[in-house]
C-alpha positions as a LaTeX table, in Angstrom:
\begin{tabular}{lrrr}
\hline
Residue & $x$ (\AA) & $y$ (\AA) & $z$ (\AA) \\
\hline
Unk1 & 14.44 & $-7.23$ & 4.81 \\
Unk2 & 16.94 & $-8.44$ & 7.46 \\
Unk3 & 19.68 & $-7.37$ & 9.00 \\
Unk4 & 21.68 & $-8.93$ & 6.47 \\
Unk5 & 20.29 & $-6.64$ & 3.93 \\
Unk6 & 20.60 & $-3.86$ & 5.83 \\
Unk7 & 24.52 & $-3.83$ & 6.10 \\
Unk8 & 24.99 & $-5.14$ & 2.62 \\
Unk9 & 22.78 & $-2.00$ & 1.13 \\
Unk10 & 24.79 & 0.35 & 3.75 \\
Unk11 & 28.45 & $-1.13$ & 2.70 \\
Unk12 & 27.83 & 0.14 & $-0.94$ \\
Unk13 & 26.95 & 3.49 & $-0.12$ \\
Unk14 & 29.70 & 3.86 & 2.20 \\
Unk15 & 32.02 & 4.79 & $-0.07$ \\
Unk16 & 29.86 & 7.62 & $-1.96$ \\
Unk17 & 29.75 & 11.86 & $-1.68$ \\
Unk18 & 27.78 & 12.65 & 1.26 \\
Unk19 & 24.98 & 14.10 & $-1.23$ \\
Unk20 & 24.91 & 11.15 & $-3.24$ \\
Unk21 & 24.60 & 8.91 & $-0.55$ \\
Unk22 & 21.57 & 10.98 & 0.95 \\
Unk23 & 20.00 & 10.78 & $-2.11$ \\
Unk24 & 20.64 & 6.98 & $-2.24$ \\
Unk25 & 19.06 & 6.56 & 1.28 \\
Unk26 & 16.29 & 9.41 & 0.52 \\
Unk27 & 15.06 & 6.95 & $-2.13$ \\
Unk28 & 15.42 & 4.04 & 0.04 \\
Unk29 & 12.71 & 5.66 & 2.47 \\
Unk30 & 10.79 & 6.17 & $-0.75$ \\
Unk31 & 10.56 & 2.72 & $-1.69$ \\
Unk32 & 9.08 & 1.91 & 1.94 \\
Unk33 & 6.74 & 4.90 & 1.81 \\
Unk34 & 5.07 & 2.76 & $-1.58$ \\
Unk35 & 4.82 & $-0.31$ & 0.32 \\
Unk36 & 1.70 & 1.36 & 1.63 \\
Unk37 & 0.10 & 2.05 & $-1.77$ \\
Unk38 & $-4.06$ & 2.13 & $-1.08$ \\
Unk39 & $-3.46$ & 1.85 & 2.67 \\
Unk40 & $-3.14$ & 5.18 & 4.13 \\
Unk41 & $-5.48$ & 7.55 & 2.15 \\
Unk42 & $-6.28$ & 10.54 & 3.17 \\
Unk43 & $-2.97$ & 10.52 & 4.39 \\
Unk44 & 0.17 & 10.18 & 2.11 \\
Unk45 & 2.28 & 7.42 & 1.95 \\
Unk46 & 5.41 & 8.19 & 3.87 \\
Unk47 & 8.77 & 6.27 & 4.21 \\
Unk48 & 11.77 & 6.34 & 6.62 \\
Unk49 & 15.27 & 4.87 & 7.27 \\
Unk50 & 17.61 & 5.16 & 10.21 \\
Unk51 & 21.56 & 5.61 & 9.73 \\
Unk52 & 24.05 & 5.65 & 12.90 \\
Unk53 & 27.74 & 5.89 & 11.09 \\
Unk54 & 27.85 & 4.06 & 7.36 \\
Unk55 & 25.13 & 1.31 & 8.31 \\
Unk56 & 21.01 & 1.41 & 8.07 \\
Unk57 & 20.09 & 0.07 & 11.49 \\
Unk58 & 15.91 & 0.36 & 10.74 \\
Unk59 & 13.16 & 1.61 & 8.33 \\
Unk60 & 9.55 & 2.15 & 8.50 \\
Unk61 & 6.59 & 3.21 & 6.66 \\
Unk62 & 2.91 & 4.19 & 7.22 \\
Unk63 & 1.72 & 0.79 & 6.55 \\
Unk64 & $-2.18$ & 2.41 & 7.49 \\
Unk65 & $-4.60$ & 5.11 & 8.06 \\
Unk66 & $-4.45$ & 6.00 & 11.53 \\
Unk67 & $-1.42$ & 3.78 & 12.70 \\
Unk68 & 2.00 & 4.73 & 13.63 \\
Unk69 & 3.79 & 7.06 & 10.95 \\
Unk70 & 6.63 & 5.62 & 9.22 \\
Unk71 & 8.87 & 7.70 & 11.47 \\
Unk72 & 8.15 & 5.98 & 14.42 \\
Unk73 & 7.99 & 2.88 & 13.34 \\
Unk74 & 11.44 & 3.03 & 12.42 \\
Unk75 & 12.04 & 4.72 & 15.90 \\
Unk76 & 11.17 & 1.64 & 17.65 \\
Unk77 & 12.81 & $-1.01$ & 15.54 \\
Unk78 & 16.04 & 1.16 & 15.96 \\
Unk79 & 15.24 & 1.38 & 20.17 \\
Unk80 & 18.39 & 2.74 & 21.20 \\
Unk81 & 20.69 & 2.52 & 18.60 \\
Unk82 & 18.70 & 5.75 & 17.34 \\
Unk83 & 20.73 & 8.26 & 19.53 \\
Unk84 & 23.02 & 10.16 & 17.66 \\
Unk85 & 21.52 & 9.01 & 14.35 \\
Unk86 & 20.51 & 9.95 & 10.79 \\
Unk87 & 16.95 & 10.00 & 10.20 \\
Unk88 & 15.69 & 9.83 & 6.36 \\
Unk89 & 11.89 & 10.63 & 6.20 \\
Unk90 & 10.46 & 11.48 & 2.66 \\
Unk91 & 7.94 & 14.24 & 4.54 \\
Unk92 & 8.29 & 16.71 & 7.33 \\
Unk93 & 7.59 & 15.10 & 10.51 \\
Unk94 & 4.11 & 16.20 & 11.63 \\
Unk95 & 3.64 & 18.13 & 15.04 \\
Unk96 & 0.23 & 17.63 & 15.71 \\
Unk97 & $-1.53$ & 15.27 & 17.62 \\
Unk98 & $-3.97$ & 13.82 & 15.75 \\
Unk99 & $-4.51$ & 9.81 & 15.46 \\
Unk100 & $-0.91$ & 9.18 & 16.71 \\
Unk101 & 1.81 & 11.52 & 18.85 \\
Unk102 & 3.97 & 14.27 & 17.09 \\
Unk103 & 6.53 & 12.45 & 15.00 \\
Unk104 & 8.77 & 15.89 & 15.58 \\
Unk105 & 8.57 & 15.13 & 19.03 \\
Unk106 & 9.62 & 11.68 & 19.15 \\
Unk107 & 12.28 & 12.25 & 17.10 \\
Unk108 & 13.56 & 14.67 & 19.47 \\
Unk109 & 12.87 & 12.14 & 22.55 \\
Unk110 & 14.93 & 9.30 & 20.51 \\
Unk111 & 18.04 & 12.23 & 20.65 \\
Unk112 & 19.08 & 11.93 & 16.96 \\
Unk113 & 21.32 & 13.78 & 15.21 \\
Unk114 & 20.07 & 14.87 & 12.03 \\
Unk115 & 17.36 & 14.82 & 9.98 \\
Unk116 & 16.85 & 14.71 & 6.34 \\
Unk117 & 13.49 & 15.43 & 4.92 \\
Unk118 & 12.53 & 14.92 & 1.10 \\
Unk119 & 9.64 & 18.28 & 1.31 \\
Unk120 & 7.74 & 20.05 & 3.91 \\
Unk121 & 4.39 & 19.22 & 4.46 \\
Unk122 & 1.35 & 21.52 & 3.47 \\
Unk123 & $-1.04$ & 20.39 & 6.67 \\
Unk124 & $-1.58$ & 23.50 & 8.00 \\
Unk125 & $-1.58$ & 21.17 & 11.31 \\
Unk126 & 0.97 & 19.06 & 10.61 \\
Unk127 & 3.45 & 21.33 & 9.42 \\
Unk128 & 6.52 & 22.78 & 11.25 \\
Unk129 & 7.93 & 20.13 & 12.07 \\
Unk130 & 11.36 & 21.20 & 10.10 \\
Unk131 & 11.43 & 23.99 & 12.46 \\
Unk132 & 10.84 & 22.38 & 15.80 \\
Unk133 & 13.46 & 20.17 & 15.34 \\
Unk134 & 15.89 & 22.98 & 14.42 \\
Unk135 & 14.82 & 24.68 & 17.55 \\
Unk136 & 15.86 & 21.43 & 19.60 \\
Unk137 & 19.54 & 21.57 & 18.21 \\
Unk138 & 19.15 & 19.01 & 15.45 \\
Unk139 & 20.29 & 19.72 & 12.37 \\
Unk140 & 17.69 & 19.18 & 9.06 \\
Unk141 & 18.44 & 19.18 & 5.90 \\
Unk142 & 15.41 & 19.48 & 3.49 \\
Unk143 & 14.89 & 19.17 & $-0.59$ \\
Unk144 & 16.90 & 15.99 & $-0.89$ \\
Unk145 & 14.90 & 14.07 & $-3.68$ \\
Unk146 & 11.91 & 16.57 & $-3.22$ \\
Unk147 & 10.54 & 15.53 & $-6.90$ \\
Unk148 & 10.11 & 11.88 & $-6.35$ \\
Unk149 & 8.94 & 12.82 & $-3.25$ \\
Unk150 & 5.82 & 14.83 & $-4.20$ \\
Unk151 & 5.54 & 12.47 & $-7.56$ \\
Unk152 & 4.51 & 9.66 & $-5.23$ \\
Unk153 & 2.29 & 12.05 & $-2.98$ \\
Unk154 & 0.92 & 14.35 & $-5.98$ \\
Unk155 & $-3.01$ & 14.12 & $-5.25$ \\
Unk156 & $-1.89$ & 14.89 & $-1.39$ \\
Unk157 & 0.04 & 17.64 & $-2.28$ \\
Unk158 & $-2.81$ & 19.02 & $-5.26$ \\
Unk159 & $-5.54$ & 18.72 & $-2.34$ \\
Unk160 & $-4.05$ & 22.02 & $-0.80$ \\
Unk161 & $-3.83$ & 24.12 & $-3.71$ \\
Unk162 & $-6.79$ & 23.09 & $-6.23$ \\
Unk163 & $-10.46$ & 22.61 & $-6.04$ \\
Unk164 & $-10.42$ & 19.58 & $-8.27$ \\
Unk165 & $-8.82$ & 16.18 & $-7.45$ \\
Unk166 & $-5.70$ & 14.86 & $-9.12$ \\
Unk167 & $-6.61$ & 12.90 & $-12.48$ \\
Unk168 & $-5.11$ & 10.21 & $-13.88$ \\
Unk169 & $-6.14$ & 9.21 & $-17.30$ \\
Unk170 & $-5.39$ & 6.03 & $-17.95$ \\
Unk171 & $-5.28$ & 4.33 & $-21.86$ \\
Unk172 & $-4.44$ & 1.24 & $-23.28$ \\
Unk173 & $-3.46$ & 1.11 & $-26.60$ \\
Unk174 & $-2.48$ & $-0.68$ & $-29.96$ \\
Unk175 & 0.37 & 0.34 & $-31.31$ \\
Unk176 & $-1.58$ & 2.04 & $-33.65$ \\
Unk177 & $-3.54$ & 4.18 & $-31.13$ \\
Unk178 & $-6.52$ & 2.42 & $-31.04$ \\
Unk179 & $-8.61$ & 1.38 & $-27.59$ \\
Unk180 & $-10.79$ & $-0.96$ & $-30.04$ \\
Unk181 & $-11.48$ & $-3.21$ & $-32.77$ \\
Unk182 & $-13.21$ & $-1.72$ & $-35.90$ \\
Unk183 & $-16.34$ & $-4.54$ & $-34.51$ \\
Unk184 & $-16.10$ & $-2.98$ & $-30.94$ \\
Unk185 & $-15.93$ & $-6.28$ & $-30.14$ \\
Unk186 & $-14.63$ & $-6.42$ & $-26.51$ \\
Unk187 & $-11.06$ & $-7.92$ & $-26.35$ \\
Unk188 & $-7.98$ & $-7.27$ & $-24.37$ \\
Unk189 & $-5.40$ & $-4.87$ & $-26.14$ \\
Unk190 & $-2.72$ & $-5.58$ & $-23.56$ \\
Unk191 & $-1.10$ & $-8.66$ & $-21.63$ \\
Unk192 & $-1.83$ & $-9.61$ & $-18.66$ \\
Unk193 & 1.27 & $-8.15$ & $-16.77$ \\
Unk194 & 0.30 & $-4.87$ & $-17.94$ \\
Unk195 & $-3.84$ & $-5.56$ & $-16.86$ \\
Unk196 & $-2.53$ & $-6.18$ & $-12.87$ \\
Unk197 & $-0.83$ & $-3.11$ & $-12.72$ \\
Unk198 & $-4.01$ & $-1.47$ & $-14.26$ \\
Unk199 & $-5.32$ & $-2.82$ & $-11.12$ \\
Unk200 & $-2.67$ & $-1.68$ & $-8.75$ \\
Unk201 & $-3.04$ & 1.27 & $-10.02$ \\
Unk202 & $-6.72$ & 1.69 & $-9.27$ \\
Unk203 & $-5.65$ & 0.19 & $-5.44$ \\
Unk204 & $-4.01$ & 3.59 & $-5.16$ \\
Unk205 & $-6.65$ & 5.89 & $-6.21$ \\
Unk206 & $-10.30$ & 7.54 & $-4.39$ \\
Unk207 & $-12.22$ & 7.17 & $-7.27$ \\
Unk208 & $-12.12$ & 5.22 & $-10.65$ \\
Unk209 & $-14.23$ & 6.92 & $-13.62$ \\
Unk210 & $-15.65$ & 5.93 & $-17.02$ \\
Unk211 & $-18.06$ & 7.34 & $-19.27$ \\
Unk212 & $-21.38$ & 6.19 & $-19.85$ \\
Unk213 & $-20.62$ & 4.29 & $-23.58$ \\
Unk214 & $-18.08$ & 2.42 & $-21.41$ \\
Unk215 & $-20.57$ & 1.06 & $-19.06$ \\
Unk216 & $-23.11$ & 0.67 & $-21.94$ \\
Unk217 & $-20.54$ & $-1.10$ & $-24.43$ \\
Unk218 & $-18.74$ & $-2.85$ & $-21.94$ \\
Unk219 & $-20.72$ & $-3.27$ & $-18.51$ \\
Unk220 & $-17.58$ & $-3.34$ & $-16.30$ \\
Unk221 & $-17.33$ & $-3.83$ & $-12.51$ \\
Unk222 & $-14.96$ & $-1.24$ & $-12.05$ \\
Unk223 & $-13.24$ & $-2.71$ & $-8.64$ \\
Unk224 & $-9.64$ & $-3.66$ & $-7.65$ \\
Unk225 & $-9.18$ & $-7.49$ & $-8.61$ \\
Unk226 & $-5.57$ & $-9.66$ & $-8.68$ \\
Unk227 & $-3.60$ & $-7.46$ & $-6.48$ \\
Unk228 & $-3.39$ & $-6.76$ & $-2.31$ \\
Unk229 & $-6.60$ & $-4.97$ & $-1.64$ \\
Unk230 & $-6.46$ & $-1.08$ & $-0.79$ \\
Unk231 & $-8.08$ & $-0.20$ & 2.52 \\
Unk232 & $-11.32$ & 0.35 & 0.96 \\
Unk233 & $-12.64$ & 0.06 & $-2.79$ \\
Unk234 & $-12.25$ & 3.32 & $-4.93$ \\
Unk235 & $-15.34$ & 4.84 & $-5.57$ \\
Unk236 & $-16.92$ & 4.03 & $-9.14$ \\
Unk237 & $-17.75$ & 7.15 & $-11.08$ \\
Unk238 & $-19.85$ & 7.32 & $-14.34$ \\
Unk239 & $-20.43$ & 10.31 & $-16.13$ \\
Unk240 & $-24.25$ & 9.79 & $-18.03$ \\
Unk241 & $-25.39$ & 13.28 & $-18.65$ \\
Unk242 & $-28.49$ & 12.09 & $-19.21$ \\
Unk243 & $-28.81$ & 9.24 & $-16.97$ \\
Unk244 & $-28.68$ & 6.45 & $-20.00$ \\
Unk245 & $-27.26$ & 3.52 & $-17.24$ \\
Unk246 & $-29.68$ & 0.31 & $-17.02$ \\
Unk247 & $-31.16$ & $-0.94$ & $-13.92$ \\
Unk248 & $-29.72$ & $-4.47$ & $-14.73$ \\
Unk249 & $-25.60$ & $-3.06$ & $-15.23$ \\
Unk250 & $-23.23$ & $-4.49$ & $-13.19$ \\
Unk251 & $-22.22$ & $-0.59$ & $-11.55$ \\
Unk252 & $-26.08$ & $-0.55$ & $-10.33$ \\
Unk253 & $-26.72$ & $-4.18$ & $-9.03$ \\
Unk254 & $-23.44$ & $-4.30$ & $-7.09$ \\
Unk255 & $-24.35$ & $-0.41$ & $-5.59$ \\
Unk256 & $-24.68$ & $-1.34$ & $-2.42$ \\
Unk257 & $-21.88$ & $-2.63$ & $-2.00$ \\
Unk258 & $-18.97$ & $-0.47$ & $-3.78$ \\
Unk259 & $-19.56$ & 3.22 & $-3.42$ \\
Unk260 & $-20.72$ & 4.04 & $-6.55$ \\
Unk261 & $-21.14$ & 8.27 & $-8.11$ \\
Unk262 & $-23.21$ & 8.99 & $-11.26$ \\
Unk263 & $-22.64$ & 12.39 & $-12.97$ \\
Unk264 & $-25.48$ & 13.62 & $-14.10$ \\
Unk265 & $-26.90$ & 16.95 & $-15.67$ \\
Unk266 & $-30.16$ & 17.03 & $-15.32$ \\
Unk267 & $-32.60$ & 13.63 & $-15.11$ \\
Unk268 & $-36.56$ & 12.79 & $-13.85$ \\
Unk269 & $-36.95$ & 12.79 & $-10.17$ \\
Unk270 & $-38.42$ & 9.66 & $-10.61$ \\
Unk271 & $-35.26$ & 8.59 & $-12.31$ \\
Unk272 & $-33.04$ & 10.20 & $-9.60$ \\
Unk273 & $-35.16$ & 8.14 & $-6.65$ \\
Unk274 & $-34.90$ & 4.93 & $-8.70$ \\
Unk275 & $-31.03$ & 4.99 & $-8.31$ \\
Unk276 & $-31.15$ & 6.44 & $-4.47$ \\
Unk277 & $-32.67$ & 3.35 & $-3.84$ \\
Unk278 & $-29.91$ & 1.19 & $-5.35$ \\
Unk279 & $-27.60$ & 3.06 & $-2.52$ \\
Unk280 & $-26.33$ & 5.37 & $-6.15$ \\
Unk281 & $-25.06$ & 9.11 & $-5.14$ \\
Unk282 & $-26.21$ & 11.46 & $-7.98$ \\
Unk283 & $-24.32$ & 14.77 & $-8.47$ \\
Unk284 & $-25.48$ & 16.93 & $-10.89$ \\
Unk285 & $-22.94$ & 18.81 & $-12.11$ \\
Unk286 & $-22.85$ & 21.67 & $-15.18$ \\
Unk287 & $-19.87$ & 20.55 & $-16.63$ \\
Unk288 & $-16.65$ & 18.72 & $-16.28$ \\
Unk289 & $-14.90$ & 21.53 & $-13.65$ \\
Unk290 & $-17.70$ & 21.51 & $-11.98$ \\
Unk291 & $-18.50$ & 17.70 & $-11.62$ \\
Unk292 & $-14.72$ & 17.25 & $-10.67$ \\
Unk293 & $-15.14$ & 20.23 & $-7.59$ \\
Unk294 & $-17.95$ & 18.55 & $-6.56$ \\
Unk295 & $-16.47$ & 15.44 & $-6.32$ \\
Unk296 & $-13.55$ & 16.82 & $-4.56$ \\
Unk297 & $-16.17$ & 18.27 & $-1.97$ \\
Unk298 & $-16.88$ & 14.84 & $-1.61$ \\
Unk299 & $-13.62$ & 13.86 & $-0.89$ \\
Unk300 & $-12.39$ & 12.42 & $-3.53$ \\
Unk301 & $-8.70$ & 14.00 & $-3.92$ \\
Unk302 & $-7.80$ & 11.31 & $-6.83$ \\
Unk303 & $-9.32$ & 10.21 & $-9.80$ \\
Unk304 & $-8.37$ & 7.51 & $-12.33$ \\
Unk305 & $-10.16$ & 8.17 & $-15.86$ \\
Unk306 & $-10.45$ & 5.15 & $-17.93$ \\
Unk307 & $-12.16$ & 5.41 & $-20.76$ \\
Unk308 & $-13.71$ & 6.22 & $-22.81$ \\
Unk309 & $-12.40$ & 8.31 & $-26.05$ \\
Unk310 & $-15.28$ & 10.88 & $-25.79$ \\
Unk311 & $-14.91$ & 11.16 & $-22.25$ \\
Unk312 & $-11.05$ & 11.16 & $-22.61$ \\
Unk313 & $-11.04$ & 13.40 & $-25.18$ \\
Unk314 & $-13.22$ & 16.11 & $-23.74$ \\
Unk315 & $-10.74$ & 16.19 & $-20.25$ \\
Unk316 & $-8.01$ & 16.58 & $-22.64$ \\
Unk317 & $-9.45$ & 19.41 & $-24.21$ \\
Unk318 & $-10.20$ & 21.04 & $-21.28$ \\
Unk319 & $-6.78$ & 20.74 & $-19.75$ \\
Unk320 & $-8.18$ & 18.62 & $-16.88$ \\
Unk321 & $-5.92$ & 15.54 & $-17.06$ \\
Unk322 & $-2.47$ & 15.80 & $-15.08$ \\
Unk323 & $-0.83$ & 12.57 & $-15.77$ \\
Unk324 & $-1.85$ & 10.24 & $-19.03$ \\
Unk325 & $-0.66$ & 6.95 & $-18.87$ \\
Unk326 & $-0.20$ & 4.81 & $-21.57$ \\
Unk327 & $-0.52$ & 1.06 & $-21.99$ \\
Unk328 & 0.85 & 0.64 & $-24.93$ \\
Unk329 & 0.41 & $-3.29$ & $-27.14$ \\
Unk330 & 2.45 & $-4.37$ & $-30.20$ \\
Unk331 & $-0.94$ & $-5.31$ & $-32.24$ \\
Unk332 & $-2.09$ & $-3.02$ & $-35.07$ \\
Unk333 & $-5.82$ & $-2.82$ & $-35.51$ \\
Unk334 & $-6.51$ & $-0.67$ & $-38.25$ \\
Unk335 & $-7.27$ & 2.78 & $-39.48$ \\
Unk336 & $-11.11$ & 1.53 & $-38.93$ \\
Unk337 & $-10.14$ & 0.84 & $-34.72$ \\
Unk338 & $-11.72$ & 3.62 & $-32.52$ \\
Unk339 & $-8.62$ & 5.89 & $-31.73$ \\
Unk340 & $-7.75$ & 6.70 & $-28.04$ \\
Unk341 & $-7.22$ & 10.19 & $-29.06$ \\
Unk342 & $-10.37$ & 10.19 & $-31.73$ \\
Unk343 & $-11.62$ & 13.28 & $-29.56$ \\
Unk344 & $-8.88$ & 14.82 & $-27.86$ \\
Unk345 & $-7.11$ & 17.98 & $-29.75$ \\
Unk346 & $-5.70$ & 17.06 & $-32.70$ \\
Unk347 & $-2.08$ & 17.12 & $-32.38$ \\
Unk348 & $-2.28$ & 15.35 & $-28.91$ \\
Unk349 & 0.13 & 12.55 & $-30.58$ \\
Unk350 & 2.78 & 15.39 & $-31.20$ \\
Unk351 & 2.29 & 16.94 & $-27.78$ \\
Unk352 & 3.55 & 13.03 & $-26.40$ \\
Unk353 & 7.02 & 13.89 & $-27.52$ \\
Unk354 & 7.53 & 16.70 & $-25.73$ \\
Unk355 & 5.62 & 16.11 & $-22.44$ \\
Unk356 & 7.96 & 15.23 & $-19.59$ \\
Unk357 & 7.86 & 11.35 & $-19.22$ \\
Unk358 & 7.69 & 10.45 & $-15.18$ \\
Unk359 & 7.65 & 6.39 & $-15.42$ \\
Unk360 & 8.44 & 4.16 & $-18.30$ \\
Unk361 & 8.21 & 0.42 & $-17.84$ \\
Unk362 & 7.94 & $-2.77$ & $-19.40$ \\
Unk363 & 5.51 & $-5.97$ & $-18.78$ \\
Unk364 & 6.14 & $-8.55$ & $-21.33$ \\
Unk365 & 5.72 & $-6.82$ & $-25.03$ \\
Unk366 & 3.70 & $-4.24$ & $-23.75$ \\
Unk367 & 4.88 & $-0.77$ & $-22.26$ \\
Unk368 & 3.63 & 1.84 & $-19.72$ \\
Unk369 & 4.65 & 5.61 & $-20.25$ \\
Unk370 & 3.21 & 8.18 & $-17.83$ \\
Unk371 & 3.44 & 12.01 & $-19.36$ \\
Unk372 & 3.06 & 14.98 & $-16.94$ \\
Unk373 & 0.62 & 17.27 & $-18.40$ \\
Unk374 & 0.95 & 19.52 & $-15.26$ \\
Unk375 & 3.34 & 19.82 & $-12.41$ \\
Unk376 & 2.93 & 18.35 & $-8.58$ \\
Unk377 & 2.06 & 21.69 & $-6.52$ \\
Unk378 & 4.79 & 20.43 & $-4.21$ \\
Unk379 & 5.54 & 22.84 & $-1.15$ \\
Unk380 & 8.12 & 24.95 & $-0.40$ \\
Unk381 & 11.48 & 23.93 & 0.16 \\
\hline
\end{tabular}
């Protein structure tokens, strides 16, 4: 965006309440910290914005792992200009040196005058940041659109507090409820609007995860396709209790080149050295809590479940998924379709209408609705 843009955006919130208008530019800085969506894992995305008097003068984000943070990138684009400003960053500036200098710090070098920070950060080397720059005489002002905040950063945030990593489950869905045709015949449900953000969505993500009648019904690749490319592909995961997967699927010939996880509980060590040598990483795992704290261990902190209803069903039950999002297509197929919820408890369809709803949007006739099943384990104001 140009300058241009800048002043224009700036004029409109001139006029506004002082809290409204940091909540205006708090979700400004949000809307850069997205912009780099699958680039900076571990690491959250983080967005900032730079105010001296009623106009925006520069903005940043973390555009990768282990460049600048979005703090001081919008410290040099505002060179100067940033003494005596207002500086809008949607996480506590770190104070660690780790791949880049102490954003605290160079906030305090650039001699601003406030700082307003969406939540603290949980790093037990990062944080205190909020409290360094206090100490220097700048005033900080923290909570402003703290929900959005730690919405964007949830699997972040979770990584601090839980042994498992954040899961997505992910359905899409006839208007009906059903994931198939009564032939099982494979067909796309949804448009293709509503198909690219399937695969933005799995840009953002560690790990992408089906269930082994998925891969048998369906042999899927399981990668990001049709949108920018995240800084590395998500790691496939298949859960096959008994290690059913052929030799010839697509997950096992293209191995050795996507990282790929099979879920196993028990198999032939002649089966298990079969898929070593395809580059596969078996875990065996006794059960779903433990298969997801293993895969945490292996650093996966988020996980995008796909399909399908058995597997669905059977996180459900066990209270594993915190977000479902829902696809959702105008077609009916028929009381004879497999159901998304066929296995899940039974009055999951009820529970939909009282779930808090955290996105809702529209690609041609289809819809997406994302239902918190659990809330972010944001820090501390």
């Amino acid at each position: 965006m140009g300058q241009s843009g800048f002043a224009s955006a700036s004029s409109r919130m001139a006029g506004k309440r002082p809290a409204a208008r940091d909540k205006a530019l708090m979700r400004r800085a949000l809307a850069n910290a997205e912009r780099g969506w699958g680039q900076t894992a571990p690491n959250p995305m983080v967005g900032a914005v730079v105010v001296s008097g009623s106009k925006v003068i520069a903005e940043g984000w973390h555009r990768s792992f282990g460049g600048p943070h979005a703090e001081v990138e919008a410290l040099r684009m505002a060179g100067d200009r940033a003494r005596g400003s207002t500086v809008y960053t949607t996480l506590e500036p770190c104070t660690h040196h780790g791949k880049t200098p102490p954003c605290a710090d160079a906030l305090i070098a650039a001699g601003v005058r406030r700082v307003v920070v969406a939540t603290r950060d949980p790093h037990p080397l990062a944080k205190g940041g909020v409290d360094r720059l206090r100490n220097a005489g700048i005033v900080v002002d923290v909570g402003i659109e703290a929900g959005s905040a730690c919405e964007l950063n949830a699997p972040f945030f979770n990584s601090f507090v839980s042994d498992r990593p954040w899961v997505t489950l992910k359905l899409a869905m006839s208007a009906d409820g059903a994931i198939a045709d009564p032939t099982s015949r494979r067909r796309w449900i949804t448009g293709p609007g509503a198909r690219l953000d399937g695969h933005r969505m799995r840009a953002g993500v560690d790990a992408i995860a089906v269930g082994i009648g998925t891969v048998l019904a369906d042999d899927p690749e399981l990668t990001v396709r049709g949108v920018p490319a995240p800084r590395r592909q998500p790691t496939r995961v298949i859960f096959d209790s008994r290690l059913r997967i052929s030799e010839q699927s697509t997950i096992v010939k293209s191995a050795a080149r996507v990282p790929t996880i099979i879920v196993v509980g028990a198999a032939p060590d002649e089966t298990l050295r079969s898929m070593a040598t395809h580059g596969i990483d078996l875990i065996l795992a006794n059960g779903l809590p433990d298969a997801l704290r293993r895969l945490q261990a292996a650093g996966i902190q988020s996980l995008l479940l796909e399909g399908g209803a058995r597997l669905a069903g059977a996180f459900l039950r066990e209270k594993l998924v915190d977000r479902l999002t829902i696809f959702r297509a105008p077609a009916v197929l028929g009381n004879d379709a497999l159901k998304g919820f066929a296995h899940a408890p039974a009055d999951m369809e009820d529970l939909l209408e009282t779930l808090p709803v955290v996105d809702r949007r529209t690609f041609g006739e289809d819809t997406l609705i994302t239902y918190a099943l659990r809330e972010v384990p944001c820090s501390p104001a």
